[in-house]
mmCIF file of C-alpha atoms and ligand atoms in Angstrom:
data_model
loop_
_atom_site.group_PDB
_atom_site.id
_atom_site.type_symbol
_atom_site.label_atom_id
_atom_site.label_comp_id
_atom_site.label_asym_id
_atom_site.label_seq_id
_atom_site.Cartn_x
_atom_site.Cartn_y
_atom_site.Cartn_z
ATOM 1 C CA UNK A 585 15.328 13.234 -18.455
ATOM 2 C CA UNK A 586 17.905 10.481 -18.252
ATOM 3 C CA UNK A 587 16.598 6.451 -18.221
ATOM 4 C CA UNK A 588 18.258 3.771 -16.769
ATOM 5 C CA UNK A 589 18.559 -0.051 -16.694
ATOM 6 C CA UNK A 590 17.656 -0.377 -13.127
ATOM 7 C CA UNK A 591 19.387 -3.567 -12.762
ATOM 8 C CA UNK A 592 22.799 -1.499 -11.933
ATOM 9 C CA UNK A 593 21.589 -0.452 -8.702
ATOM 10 C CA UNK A 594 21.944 -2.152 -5.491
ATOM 11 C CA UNK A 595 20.439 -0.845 -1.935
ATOM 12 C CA UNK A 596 22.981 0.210 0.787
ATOM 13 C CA UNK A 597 22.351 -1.418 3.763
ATOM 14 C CA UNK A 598 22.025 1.497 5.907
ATOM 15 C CA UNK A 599 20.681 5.119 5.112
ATOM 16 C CA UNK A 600 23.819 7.030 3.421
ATOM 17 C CA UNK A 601 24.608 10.247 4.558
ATOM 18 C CA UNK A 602 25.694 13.990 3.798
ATOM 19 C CA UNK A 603 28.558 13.373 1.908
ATOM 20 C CA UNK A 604 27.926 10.407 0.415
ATOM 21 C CA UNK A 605 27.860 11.734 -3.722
ATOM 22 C CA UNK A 606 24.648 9.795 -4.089
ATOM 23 C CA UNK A 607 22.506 12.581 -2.393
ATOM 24 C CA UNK A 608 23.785 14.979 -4.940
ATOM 25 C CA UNK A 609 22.836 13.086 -8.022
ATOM 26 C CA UNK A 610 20.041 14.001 -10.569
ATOM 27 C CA UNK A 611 18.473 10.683 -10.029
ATOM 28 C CA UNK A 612 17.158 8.747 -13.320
ATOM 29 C CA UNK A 613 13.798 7.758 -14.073
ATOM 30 C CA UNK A 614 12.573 4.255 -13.667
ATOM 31 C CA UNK A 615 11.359 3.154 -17.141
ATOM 32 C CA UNK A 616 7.609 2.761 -16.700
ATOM 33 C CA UNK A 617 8.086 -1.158 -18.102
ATOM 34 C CA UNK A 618 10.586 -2.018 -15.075
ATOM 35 C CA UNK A 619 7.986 -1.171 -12.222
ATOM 36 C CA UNK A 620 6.556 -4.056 -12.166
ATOM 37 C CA UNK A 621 10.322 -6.149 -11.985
ATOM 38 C CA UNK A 622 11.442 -7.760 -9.499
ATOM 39 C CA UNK A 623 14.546 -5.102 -9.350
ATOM 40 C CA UNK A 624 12.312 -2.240 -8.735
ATOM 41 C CA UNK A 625 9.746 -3.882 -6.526
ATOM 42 C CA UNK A 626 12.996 -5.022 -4.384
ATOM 43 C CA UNK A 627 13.929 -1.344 -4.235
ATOM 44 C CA UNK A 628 10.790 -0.673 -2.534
ATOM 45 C CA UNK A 629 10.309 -3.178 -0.385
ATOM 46 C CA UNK A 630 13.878 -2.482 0.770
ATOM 47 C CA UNK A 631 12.671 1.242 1.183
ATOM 48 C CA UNK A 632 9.910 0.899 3.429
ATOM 49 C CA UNK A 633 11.796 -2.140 5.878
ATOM 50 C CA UNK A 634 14.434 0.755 6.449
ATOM 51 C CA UNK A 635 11.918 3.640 6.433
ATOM 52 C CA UNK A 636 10.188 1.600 9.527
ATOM 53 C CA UNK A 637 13.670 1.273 11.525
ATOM 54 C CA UNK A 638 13.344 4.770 11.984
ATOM 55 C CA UNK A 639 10.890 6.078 14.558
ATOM 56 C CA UNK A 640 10.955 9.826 13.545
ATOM 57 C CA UNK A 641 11.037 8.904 9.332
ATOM 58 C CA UNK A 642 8.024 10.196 7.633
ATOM 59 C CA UNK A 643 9.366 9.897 4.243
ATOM 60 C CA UNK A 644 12.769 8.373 1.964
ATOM 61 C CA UNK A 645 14.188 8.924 -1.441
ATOM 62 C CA UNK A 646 15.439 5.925 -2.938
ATOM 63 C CA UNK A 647 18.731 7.930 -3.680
ATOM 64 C CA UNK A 648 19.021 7.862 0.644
ATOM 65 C CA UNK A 649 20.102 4.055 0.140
ATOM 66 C CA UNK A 650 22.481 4.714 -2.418
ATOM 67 C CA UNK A 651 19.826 3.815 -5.687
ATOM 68 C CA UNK A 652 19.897 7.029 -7.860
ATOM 69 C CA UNK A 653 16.392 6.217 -9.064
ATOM 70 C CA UNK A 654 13.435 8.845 -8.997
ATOM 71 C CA UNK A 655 11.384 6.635 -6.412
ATOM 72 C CA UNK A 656 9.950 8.123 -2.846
ATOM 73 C CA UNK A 657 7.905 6.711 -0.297
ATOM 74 C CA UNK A 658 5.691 8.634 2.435
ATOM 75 C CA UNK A 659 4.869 6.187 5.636
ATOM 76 C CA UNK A 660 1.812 5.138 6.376
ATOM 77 C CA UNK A 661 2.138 6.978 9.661
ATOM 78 C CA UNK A 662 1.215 10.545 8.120
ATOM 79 C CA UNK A 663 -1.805 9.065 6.910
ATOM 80 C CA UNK A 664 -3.099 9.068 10.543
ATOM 81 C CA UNK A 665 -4.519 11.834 12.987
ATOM 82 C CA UNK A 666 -1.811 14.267 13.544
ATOM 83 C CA UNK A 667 -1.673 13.360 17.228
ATOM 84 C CA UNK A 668 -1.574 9.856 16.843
ATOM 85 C CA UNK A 669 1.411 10.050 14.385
ATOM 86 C CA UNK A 670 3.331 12.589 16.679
ATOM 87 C CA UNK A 671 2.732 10.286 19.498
ATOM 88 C CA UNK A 672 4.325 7.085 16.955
ATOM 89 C CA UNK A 673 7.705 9.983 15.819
ATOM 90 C CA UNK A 674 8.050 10.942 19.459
ATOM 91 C CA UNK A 675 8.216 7.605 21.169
ATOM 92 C CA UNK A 676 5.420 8.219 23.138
ATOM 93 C CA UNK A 677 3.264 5.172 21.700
ATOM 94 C CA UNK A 678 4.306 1.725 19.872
ATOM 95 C CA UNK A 679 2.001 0.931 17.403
ATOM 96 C CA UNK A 680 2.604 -2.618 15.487
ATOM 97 C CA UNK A 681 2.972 -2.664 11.745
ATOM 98 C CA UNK A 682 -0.675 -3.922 11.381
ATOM 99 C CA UNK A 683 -2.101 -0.525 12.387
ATOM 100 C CA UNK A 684 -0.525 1.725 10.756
ATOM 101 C CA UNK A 685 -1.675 2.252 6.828
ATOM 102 C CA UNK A 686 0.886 1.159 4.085
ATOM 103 C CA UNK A 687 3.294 3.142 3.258
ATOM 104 C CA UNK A 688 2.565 5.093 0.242
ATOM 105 C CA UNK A 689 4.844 4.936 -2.991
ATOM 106 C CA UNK A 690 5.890 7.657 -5.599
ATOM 107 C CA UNK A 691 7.546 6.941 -8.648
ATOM 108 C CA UNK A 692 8.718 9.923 -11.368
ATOM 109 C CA UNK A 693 6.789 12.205 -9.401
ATOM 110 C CA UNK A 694 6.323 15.712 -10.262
ATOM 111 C CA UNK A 695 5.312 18.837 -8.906
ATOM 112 C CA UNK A 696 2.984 20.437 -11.025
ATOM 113 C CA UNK A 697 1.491 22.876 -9.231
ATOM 114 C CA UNK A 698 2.826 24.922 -5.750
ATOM 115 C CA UNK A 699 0.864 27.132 -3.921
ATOM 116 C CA UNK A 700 1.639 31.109 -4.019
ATOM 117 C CA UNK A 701 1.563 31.150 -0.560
ATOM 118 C CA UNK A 702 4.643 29.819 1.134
ATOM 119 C CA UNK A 703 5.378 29.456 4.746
ATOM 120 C CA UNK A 704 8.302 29.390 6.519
ATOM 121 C CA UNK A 705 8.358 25.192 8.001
ATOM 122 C CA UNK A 706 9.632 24.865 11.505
ATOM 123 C CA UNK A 707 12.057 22.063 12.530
ATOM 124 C CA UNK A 708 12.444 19.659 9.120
ATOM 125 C CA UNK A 709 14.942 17.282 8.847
ATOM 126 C CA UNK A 710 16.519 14.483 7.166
ATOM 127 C CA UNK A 711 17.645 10.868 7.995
ATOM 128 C CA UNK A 712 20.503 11.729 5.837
ATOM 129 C CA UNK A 713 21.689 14.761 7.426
ATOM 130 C CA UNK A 714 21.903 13.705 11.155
ATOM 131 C CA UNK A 715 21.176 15.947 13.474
ATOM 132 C CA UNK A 716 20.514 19.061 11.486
ATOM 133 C CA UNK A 717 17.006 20.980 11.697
ATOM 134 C CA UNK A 718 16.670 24.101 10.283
ATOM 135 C CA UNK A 719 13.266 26.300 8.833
ATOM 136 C CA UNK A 720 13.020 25.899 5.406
ATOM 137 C CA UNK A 721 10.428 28.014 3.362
ATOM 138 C CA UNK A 722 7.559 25.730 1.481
ATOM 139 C CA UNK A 723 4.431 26.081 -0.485
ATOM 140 C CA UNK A 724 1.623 25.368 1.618
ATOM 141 C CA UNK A 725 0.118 23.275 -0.741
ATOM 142 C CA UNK A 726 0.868 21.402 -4.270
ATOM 143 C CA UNK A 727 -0.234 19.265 -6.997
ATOM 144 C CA UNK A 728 2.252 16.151 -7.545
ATOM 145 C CA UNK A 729 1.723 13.957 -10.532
ATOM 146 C CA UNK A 730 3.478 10.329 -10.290
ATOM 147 C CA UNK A 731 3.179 6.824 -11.005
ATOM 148 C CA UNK A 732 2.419 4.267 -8.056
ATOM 149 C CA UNK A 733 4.046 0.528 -7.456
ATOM 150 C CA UNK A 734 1.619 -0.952 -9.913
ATOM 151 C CA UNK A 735 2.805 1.356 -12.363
ATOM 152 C CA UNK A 736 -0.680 3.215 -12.260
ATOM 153 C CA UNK A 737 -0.774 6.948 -12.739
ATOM 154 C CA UNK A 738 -2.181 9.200 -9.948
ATOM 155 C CA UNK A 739 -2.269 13.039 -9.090
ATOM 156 C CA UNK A 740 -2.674 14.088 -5.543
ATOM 157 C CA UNK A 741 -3.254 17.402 -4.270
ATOM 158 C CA UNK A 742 -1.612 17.898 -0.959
ATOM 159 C CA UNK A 743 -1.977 20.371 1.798
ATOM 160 C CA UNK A 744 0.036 20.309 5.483
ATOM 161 C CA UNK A 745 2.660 17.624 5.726
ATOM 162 C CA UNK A 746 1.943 15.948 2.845
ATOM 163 C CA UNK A 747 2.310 18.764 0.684
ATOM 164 C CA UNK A 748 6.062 19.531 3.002
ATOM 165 C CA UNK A 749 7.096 15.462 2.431
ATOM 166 C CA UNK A 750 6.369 16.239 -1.328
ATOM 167 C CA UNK A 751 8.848 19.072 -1.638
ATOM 168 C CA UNK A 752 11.378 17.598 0.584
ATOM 169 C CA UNK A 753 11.437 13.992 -1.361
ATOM 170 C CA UNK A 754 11.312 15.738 -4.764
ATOM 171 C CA UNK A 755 13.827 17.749 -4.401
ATOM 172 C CA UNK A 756 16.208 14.539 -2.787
ATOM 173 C CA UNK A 757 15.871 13.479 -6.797
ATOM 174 C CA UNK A 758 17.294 16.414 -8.064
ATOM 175 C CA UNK A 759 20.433 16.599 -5.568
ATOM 176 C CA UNK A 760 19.097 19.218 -3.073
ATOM 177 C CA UNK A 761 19.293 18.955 0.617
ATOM 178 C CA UNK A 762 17.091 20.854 2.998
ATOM 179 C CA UNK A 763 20.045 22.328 4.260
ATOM 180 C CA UNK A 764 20.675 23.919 0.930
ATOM 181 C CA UNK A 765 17.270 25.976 1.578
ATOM 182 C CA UNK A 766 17.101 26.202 5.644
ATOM 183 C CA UNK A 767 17.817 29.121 7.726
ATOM 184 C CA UNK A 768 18.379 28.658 11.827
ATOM 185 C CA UNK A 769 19.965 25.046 11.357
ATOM 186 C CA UNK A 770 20.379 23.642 14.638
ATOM 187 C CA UNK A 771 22.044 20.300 15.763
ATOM 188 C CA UNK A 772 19.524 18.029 17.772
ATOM 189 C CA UNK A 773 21.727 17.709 21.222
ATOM 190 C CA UNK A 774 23.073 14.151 21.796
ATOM 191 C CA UNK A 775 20.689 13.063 24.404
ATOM 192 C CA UNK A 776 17.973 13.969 22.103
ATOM 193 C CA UNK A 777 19.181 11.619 19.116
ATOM 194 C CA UNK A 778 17.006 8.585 18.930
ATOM 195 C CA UNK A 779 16.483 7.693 15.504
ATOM 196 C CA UNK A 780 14.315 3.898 15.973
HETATM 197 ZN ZN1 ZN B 564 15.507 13.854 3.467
#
């Protein structure tokens, strides 16, 4: 795998979209020495202020704003009961910032384990491939290996959502699109589109 001098990179503004070449990078791994710079901890923070603009985000590569860096974050908002976070991606509650968990952060992550049994996922998207949602077929569950924003080591077993994020935000670092894997894509009607 590739390294790179992170310092190259600067955050788009806005989440870049199909199209942009970016999204169909091999993205490089952050040197395990630069995670604690102010470079890379900029990347992240810029991550999760644009991750909470967007009402129905649940996770973002770091590739999505235009930084072709192996770095994803999961919100906080999975981390709650599954009806309180489908209340916070539907609109149908406001939560402030202060009550939903931080946002968790992934950095060379890894799959090193998926599930034999697989399941055909209703309804993903992307908030780089507005307004698609297709099914896309997952493991049910996996093992993901990764370094957090201290630079610490974890593994994490995943079942559910988590384990869905996982394989949709890995796979972002290696150039694939969920569209590259979904069957029944359908475009979310216009009066339906309410991203924040
Ligand atoms: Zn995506």
């Amino acid at each position: 795998m590739s390294h790179a001098h992170s310092d190259q990179f600067v955050p788009a503004e806005d989440i870049v979209q199909l199209g942009h070449p970016v999204l169909r990078q091999e993205a490089l791994a952050v040197p395990l020495e630069e995670i604690s710079s102010p470079n890379i901890q900029g990347i992240i923070a810029h991550m999760k202020k644009i991750l909470a603009t967007q009402r129905d985000g649940i996770g973002l590569a770091a590739p999505q704003i235009g930084v072709p860096l192996r770095i994803f974050i999961v919100s906080g908002k999975v981390l709650l009961p599954p009806d309180e976070r489908l209340e916070l991606t539907t609109g149908k509650k406001k939560k402030t910032s202060a009550q939903i968990p931080d946002d968790l952060v992934f950095i060379n992550p890894e799959i090193t384990k998926f599930s034999k049994e697989k399941k055909w996922m209703e309804g993903e998207g992307c908030l780089s491939v507005r307004w698609l949602y297709g099914k896309v077929e997952r493991a049910t569950k996996v093992t993901l290996r990764a370094y957090d924003e201290h630079g610490k080591p974890i593994e994490r077993g995943a079942g559910g959502i988590m384990a869905h994020i996982f394989q949709h935000e890995v796979d972002h670092l290696n150039g694939v699109l969920f569209i590259d894997r979904a069957k029944d894509v359908e475009e979310l009607p216009a009066e339906e589109r309410e991203a924040a």
